[in-house]
XYZ file of C-alpha atoms in Angstrom:
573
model
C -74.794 72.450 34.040
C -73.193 69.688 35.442
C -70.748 71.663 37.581
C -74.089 73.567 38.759
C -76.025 69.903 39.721
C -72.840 68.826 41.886
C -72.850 71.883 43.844
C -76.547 72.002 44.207
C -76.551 68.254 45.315
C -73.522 69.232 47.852
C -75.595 71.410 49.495
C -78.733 70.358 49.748
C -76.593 67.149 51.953
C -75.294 69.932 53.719
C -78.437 71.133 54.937
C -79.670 67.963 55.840
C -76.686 67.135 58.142
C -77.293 68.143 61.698
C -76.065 71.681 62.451
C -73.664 71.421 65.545
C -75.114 74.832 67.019
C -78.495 72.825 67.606
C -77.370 69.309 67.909
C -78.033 66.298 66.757
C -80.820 63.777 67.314
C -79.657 60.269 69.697
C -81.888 57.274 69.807
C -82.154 54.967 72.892
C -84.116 52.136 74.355
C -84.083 51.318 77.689
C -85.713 47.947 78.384
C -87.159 47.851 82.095
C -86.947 44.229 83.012
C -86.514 42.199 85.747
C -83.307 40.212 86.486
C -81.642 38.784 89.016
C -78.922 40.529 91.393
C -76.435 39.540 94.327
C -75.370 42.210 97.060
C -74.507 41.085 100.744
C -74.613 37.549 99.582
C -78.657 38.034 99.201
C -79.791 37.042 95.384
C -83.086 38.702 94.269
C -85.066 39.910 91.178
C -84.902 43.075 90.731
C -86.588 45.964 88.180
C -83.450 47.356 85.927
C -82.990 48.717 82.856
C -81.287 47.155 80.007
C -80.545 44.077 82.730
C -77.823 46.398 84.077
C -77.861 47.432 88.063
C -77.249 50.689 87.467
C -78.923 51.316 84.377
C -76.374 52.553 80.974
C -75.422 55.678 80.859
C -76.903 58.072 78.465
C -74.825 60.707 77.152
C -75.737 64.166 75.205
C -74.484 67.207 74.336
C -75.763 70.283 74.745
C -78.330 71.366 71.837
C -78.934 67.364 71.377
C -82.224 66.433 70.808
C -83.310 62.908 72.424
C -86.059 60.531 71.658
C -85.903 57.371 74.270
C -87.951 54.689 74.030
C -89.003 52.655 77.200
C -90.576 49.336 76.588
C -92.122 48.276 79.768
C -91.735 44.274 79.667
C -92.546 43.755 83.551
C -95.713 43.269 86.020
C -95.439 46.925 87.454
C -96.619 50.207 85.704
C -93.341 52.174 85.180
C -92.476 56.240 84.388
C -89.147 57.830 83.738
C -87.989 60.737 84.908
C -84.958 63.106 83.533
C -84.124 64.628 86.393
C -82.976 68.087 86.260
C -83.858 68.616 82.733
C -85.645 71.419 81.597
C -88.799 70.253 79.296
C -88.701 73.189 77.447
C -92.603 73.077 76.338
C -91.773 69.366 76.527
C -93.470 68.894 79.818
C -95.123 65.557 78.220
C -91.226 63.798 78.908
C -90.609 64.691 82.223
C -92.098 61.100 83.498
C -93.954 61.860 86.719
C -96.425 59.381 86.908
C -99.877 60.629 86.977
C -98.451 64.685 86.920
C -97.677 65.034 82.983
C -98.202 61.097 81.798
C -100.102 58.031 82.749
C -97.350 55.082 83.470
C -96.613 52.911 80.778
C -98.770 49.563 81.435
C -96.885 46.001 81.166
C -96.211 45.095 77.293
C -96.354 49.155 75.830
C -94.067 51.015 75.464
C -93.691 55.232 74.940
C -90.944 57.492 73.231
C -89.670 60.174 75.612
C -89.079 63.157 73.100
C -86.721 66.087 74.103
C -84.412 68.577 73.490
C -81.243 69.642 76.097
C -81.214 73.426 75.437
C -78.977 75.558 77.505
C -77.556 73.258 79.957
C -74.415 70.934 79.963
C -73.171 68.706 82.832
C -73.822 65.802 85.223
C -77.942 64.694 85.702
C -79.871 61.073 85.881
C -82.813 59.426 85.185
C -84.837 57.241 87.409
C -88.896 55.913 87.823
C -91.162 58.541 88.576
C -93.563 55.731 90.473
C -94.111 54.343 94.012
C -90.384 53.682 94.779
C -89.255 51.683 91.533
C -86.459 54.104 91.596
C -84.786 51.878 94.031
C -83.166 50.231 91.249
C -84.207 52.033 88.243
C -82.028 54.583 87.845
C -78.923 55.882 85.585
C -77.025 58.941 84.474
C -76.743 62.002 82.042
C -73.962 63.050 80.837
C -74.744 66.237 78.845
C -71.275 67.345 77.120
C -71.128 71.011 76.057
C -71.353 72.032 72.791
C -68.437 70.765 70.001
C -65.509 73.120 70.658
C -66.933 74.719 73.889
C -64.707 73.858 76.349
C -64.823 73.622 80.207
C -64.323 76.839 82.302
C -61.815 74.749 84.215
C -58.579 72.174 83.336
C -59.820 69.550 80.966
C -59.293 66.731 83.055
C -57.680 63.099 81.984
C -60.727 60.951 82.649
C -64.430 61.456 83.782
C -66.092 59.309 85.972
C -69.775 58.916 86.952
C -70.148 57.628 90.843
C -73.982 57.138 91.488
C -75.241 56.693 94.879
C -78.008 54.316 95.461
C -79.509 52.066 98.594
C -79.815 48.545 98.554
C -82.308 46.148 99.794
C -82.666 42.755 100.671
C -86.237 42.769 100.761
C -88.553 44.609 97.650
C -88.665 48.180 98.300
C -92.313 47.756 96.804
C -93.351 45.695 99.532
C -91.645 48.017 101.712
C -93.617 50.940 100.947
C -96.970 49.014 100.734
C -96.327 47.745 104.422
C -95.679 51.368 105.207
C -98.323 52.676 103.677
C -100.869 49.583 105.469
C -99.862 50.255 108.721
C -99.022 53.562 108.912
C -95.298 53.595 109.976
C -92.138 54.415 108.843
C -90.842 52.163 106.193
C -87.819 49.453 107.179
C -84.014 51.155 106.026
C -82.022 49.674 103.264
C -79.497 47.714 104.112
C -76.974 48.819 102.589
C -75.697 52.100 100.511
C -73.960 51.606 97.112
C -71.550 52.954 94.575
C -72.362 52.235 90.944
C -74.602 49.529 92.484
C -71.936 48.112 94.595
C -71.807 48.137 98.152
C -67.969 47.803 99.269
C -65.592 46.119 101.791
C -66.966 47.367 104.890
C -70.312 45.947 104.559
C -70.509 41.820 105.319
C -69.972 39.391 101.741
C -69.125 42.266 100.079
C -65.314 42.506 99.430
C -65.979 41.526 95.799
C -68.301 43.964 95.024
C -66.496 47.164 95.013
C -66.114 49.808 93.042
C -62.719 50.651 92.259
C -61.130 53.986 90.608
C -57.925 53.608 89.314
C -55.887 56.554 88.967
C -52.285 57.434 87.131
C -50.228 60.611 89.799
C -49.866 63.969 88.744
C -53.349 63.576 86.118
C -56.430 65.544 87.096
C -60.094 63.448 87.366
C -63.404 64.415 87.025
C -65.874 63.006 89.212
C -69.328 62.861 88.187
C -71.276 62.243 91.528
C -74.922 61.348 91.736
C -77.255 61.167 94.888
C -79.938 58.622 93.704
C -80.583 57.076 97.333
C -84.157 56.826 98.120
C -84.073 58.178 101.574
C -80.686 59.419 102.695
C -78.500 62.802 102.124
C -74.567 61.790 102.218
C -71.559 62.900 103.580
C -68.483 61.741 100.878
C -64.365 62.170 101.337
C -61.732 60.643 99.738
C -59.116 59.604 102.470
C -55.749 61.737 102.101
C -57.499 63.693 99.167
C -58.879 67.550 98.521
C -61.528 68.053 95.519
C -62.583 70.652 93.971
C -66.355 71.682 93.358
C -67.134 72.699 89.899
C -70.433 72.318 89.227
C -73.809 71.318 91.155
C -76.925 70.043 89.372
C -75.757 70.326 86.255
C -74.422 74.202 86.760
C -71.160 75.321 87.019
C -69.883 76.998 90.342
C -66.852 79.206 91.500
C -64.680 76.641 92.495
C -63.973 75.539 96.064
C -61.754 73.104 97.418
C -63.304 70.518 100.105
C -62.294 67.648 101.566
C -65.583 66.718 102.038
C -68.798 66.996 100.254
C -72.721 66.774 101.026
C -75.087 65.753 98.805
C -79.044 65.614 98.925
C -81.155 62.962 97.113
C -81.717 64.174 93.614
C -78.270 66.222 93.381
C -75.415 66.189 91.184
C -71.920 67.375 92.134
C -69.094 67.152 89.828
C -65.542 67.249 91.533
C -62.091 67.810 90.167
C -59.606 65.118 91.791
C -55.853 66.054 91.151
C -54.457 62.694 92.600
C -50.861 62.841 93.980
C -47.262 63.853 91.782
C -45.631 60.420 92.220
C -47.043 56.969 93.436
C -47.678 57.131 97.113
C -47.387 53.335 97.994
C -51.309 53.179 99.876
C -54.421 52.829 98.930
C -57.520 54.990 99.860
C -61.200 54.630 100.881
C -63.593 56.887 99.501
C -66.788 56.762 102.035
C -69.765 58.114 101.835
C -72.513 57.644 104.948
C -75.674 59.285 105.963
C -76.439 63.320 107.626
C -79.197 62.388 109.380
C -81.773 65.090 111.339
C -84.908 63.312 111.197
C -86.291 61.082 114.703
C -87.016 58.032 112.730
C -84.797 55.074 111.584
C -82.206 54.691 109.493
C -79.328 53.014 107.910
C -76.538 53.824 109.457
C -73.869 51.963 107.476
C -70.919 53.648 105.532
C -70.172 52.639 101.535
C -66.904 52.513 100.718
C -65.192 52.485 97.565
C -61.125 52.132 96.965
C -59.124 54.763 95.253
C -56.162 52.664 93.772
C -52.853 54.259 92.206
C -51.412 52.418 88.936
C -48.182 50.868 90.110
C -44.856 51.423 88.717
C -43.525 48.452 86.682
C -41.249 47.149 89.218
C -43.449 47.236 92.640
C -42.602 44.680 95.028
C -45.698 45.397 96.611
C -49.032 43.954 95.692
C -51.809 45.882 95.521
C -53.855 43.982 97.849
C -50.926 44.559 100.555
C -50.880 47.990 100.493
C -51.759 50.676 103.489
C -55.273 50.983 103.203
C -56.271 54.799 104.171
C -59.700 55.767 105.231
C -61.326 59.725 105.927
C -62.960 60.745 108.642
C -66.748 61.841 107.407
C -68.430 64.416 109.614
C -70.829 63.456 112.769
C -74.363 61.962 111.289
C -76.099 65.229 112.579
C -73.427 67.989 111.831
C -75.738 70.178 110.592
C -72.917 73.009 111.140
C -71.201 71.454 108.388
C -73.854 70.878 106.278
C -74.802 74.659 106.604
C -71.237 76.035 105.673
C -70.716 74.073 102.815
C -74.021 74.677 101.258
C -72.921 78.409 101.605
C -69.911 78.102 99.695
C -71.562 77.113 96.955
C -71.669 80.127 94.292
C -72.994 80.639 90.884
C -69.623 80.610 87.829
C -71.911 84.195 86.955
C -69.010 84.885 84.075
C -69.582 85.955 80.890
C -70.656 82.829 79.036
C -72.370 81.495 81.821
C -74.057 84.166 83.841
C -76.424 83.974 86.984
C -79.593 85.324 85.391
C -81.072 85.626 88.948
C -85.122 87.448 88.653
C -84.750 90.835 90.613
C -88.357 91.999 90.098
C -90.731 89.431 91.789
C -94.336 89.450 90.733
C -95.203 86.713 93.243
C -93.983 86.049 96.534
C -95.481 82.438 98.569
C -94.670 81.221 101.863
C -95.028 77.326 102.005
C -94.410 75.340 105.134
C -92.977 71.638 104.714
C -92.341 68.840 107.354
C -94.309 65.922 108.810
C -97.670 65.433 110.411
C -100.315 62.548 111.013
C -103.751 61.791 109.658
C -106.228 59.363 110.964
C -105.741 55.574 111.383
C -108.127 54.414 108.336
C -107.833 50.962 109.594
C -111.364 49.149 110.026
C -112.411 46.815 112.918
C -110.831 49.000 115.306
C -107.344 48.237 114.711
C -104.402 50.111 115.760
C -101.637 52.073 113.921
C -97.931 51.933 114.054
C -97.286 55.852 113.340
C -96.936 58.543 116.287
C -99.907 56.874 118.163
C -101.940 53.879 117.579
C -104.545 55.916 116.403
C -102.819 58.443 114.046
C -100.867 57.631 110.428
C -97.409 59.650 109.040
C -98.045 61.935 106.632
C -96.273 64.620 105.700
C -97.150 68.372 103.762
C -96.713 71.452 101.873
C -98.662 74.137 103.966
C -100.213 71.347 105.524
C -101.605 69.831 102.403
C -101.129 66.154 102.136
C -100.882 65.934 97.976
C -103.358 62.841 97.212
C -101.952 61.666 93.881
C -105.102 61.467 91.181
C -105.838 58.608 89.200
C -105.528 60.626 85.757
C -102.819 62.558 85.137
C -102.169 66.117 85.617
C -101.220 67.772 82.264
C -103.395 65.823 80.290
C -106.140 66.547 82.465
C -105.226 70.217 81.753
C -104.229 70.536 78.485
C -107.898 68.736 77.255
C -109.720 71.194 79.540
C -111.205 68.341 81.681
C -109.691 69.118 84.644
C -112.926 69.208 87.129
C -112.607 66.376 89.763
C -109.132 66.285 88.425
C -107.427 69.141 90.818
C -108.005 72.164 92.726
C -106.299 75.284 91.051
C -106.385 76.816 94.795
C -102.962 76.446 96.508
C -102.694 78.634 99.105
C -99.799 81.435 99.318
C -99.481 81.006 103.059
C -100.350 78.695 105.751
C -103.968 79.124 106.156
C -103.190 78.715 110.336
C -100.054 80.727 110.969
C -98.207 79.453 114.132
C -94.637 79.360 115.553
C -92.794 77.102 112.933
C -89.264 75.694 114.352
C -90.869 76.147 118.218
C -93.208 73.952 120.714
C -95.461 72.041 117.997
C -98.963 72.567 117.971
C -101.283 69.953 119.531
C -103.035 69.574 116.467
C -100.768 67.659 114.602
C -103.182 66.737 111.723
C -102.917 67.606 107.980
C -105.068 68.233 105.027
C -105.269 66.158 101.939
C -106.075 66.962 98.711
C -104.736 67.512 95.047
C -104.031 71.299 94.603
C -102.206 72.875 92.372
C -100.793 76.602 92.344
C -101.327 78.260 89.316
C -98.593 81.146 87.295
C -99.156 82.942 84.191
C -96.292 82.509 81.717
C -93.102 84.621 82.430
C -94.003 85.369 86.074
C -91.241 85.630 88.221
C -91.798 83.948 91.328
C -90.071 84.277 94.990
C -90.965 81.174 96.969
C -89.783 81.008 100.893
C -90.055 77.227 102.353
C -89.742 76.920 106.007
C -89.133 73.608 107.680
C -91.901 72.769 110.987
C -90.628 71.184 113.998
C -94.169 69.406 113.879
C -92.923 65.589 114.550
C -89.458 66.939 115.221
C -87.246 69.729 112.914
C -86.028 67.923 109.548
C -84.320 68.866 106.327
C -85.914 67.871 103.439
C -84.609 68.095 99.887
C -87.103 69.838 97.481
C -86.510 69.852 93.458
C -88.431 71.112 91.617
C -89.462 69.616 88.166
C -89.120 71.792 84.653
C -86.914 74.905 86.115
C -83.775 75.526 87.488
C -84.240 77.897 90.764
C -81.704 80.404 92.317
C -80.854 79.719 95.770
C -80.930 83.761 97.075
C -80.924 83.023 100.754
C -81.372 80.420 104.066
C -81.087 80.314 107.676
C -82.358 78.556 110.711
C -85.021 79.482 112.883
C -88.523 80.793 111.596
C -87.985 83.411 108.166
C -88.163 86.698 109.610
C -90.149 88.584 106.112
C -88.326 91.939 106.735
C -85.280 91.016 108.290
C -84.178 88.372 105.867
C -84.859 89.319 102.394
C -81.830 92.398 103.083
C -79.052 89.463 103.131
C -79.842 87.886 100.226
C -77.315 87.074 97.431
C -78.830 88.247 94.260
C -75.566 88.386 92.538
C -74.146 85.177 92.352
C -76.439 82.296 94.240
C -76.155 78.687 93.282
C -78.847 77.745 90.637
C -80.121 74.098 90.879
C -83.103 72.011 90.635
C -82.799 70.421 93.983
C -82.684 72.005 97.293
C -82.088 71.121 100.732
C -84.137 73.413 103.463
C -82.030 73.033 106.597
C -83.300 71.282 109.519
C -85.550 73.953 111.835
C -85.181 76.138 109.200
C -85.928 78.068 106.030
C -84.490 78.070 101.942
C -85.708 80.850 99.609
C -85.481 80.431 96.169
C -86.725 82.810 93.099
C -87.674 81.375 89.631
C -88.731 82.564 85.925
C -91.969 80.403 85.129
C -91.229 80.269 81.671
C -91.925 76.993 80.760
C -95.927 76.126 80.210
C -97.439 72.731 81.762
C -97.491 70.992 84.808
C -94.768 70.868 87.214
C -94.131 68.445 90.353
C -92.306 69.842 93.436
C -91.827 67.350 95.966
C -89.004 66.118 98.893
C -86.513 63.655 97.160
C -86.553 61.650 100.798
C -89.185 58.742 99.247
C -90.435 58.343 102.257
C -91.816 61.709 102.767
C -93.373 61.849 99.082
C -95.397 58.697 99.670
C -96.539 60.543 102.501
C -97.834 63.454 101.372
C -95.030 66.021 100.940
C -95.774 66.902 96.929
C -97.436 69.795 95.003
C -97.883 70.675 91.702
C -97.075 74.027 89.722
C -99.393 74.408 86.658
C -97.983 77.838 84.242
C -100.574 78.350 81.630
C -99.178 79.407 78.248
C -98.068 82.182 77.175
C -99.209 84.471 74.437
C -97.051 83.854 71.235
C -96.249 80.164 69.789
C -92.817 79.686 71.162
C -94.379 80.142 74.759
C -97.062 77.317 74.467
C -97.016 73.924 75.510
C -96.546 71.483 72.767
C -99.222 68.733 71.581
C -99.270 65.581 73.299
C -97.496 62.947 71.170
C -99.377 60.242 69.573
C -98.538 57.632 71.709
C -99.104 59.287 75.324
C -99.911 56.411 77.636
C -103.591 56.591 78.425
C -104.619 55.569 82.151
């Protein structure tokens, strides 16, 4: 009998332990509070999280279920978002404010609940409102599952190198002055790496990020793009890398010497550094691509790539060649065409390319700029194209208006009148020649429309870029799904011509996608995840102008395809 109780006892404490094929459950807090911050000699007080400039990093593995609380303890209204995860019927985590939650209010707080299923690598979070994400902002490191290794060599060290933009003055009061006058926003003055802005920027020699490396040992470098308004050309001087995964999903590997990355992508890079010491130092730079008309900060972060030294060096460190790469032109869009076309899906065994071939819906959306009225009383003027006319910017010429309750919740209680317009159009209402001479009328829409999916639909969405304002490429992601990339190409998407090149074998999946200046990006997606889903450009700028939709996919039929309930403590608006 006793023999019998000690095995029952054993087991039942194995079956309460977490079983490694689903994870386990990791508890954070992230405290958003303001503290003070020096870059380019310039002290301010600044939103972070945990006091930390970046914010911690939060790491995962595969199968882990997290619950995060965020306790809001300053003046603004604050929302996180985990970019690039899925929600699986979690859409009430993903942190857009006013799309699936109301922002958590000064003193409350709100546990983000959620489970990584089926995807491993390098992701971040940031805010979700006006353009807090300026300095809130961290990553994700989502480890495969115990005993699942890499599908390349396990390097010697990882390392996550986040991207950000730094500014003297509050990017708040940045956006509001923006948004007042209707002009473009003032640049950032600097770019950083993990928050630091590097030796070739002025009162910044201090504040560098440095990577130590031992030869002959292979790296692997997490890279983040969490700038608010700049795509970025990176190199390492004297150095090759190797791309093996983007947005958290492996690729064939390529080597490079130079990488691009959009706001709100992820690149991981293998670094083999060199057999035996090499007596220099190196840069690694990263600076803007630039295709847009407007302003912007054209300044180059550098960080230093620094070999350990052998015991006896009679050379210091600080007196050693300094190397530094050469980074493409700010508008080489060639390059920024070929390398987005070597990127290729791993599509092996383990991790195939599960690309839709049957497509039950096909839209065409347009994206780029445009202007609306000046809304100023007493007759005064504007600071956008003319002194009469605002920026704004749109999907199918729809400037999103964000609503003052949020999306999902408007939804899921079935009070959704006044809320939204379930009428997003499949096509530009007015057709007209996209990448050629503009139209005269230059004006856009506004409203809050959503497109509506049933569950499981597979979708084939083409987005072409408008020359309206001048040609642009805008980075789109796409909240709550991963999207294959099946084709792209400049000039306006010819509907018959272009669908027979596309790659439906092995295209890069990701949940962030740049559609090439005066041109076009087609993507196809599974909409099997119920709620409501933001798609928007990861340029700042162009969001607070307008450039945002919503996807809402109703539920599907049988319990494992519904949305789940809200949680209990939902912020209310």
């Amino acid at each position: 009998m006793a023999v019998w109780l000690f095995f029952a006892v054993v087991l039942s404490c194995l079956f309460l332990l977490p079983d490694p094929a689903f994870g386990i459950t990791r508890h954070y807090t992230l405290d958003i509070k303001m503290h003070n911050v020096t870059r380019l000699c310039h002290t301010k007080s600044l939103v972070s999280v945990n006091g930390q400039f970046p914010g911690p990093k939060l790491i995962a593995r595969e199968g882990d279920q997290l619950l995060i609380k965020v306790v809001n303890h300053v003046p603004n209204n604050i929302s996180i978002h985990w970019h690039g995860i899925r929600q699986l019927r979690s859409g009430w985590a993903d942190g857009p404010a006013y799309i699936t939650q109301c922002p958590i209010q000064t003193g409350q707080s709100y546990v983000y609940n959620y489970t990584i299923a089926g995807q491993r690598g390098t992701l971040f979070y940031h805010a979700h409102i006006s353009w807090l994400r300026a300095t809130v902002y961290g990553p994700i490191i989502i480890l495969p599952k115990l005993g699942v290794p890499y599908p390349f060599p396990k390097p010697h060290k990882e390392v996550p190198m986040i991207f950000g933009e730094w500014f003297n003055a509050d990017p708040e009061a940045i956006i509001r002055q923006a948004t007042q006058t209707g002009g473009g926003p003032n640049v950032s003055d600097a770019y950083t790496i993990n928050g630091l802005p590097g030796p070739l920027y002025n009162c910044s020699a201090k504040d560098t990020f440095r990577l130590r490396v031992k030869p002959g040992k292979t790296y692997l470098l997490r890279l983040i793009n969490a700038a608010l308004n700049d795509e970025l050309f990176f190199s390492i001087a004297n150095h090759t890398v190797t791309v093996v995964e983007a947005d958290a999903v492996y690729v064939k590997p390529f080597e490079t010497d130079t990488i691009l990355i959009a706001p709100g992508q992820t690149t991981n890079l293998l670094l083999k550094t060199k057999p035996s010491y090499p007596n220099a130092s190196f840069l690694m730079t990263a600076r803007p691509y630039v295709t847009g008309q407007g302003t912007f900060d054209n300044s180059t972060v550098a960080g230093v790539l620094e070999y350990e030294q052998p015991k006896h060096a009679k050379t210091s460190i600080k007196n050693l060649p300094l190397f530094a790469p050469v980074l493409p032109a700010l508008n080489d869009t060639n390059f920024a065409a070929k390398f987005s076309n070597k990127l290729r899906s791993l599509n092996s065994k383990r991790f195939p390319a599960n690309v839709p071939l049957k497509v039950d819906r096909k839209f065409f959306f347009t994206v780029g700029l445009g202007t609306t009225p000046c809304n100023h009383k007493n007759n005064q003027t504007c600071q956008g194209p003319t002194n009469t006319t605002m920026f704004a910017a749109s999907i199918s010429n729809i400037s999103f208006t964000m609503p003052t309750k949020a999306l999902l919740q408007s939804h899921y209680s079935g009070q959704s009148n006044g809320v939204y317009s379930p009428n997003f159009p499949w096509n530009p209402v007015v057709p007209f020649n996209y990448t050629g001479t503009p139209p005269n009328n230059t004006m856009v829409r506004t409203g809050t429309n959503v497109m509506v999916l049933r569950y499981n639909t597979s979708v084939e969405l083409v987005m072409q870029d408008t020359s309206i304002l001048g040609a642009e490429s805008h980075p789109l992601h796409l909240h709550g799904f991963n999207f294959f990339v099946v084709g792209q190409g400049f000039g306006n998407f010819d509907p018959k011509k272009d669908p027979k090149n596309f790659n439906l074998v092995d295209p890069i999946e990701r949940n962030t996608v740049g559609v090439p200046s005066g041109g076009w990006v087609a993507i196809r997606f599974l909409a099997d995840n119920p709620g409501v889903w933001f798609m928007h450009c990861h340029l700042e700028v162009h969001t607070s102008w307008g450039l945002r939709m919503a996807w809402l996919v109703l539920d599907g039929d049988k319990p494992d395809q519904k949305l789940l309930p809200p949680p209990v403590d939902l912020p209310k608006c």
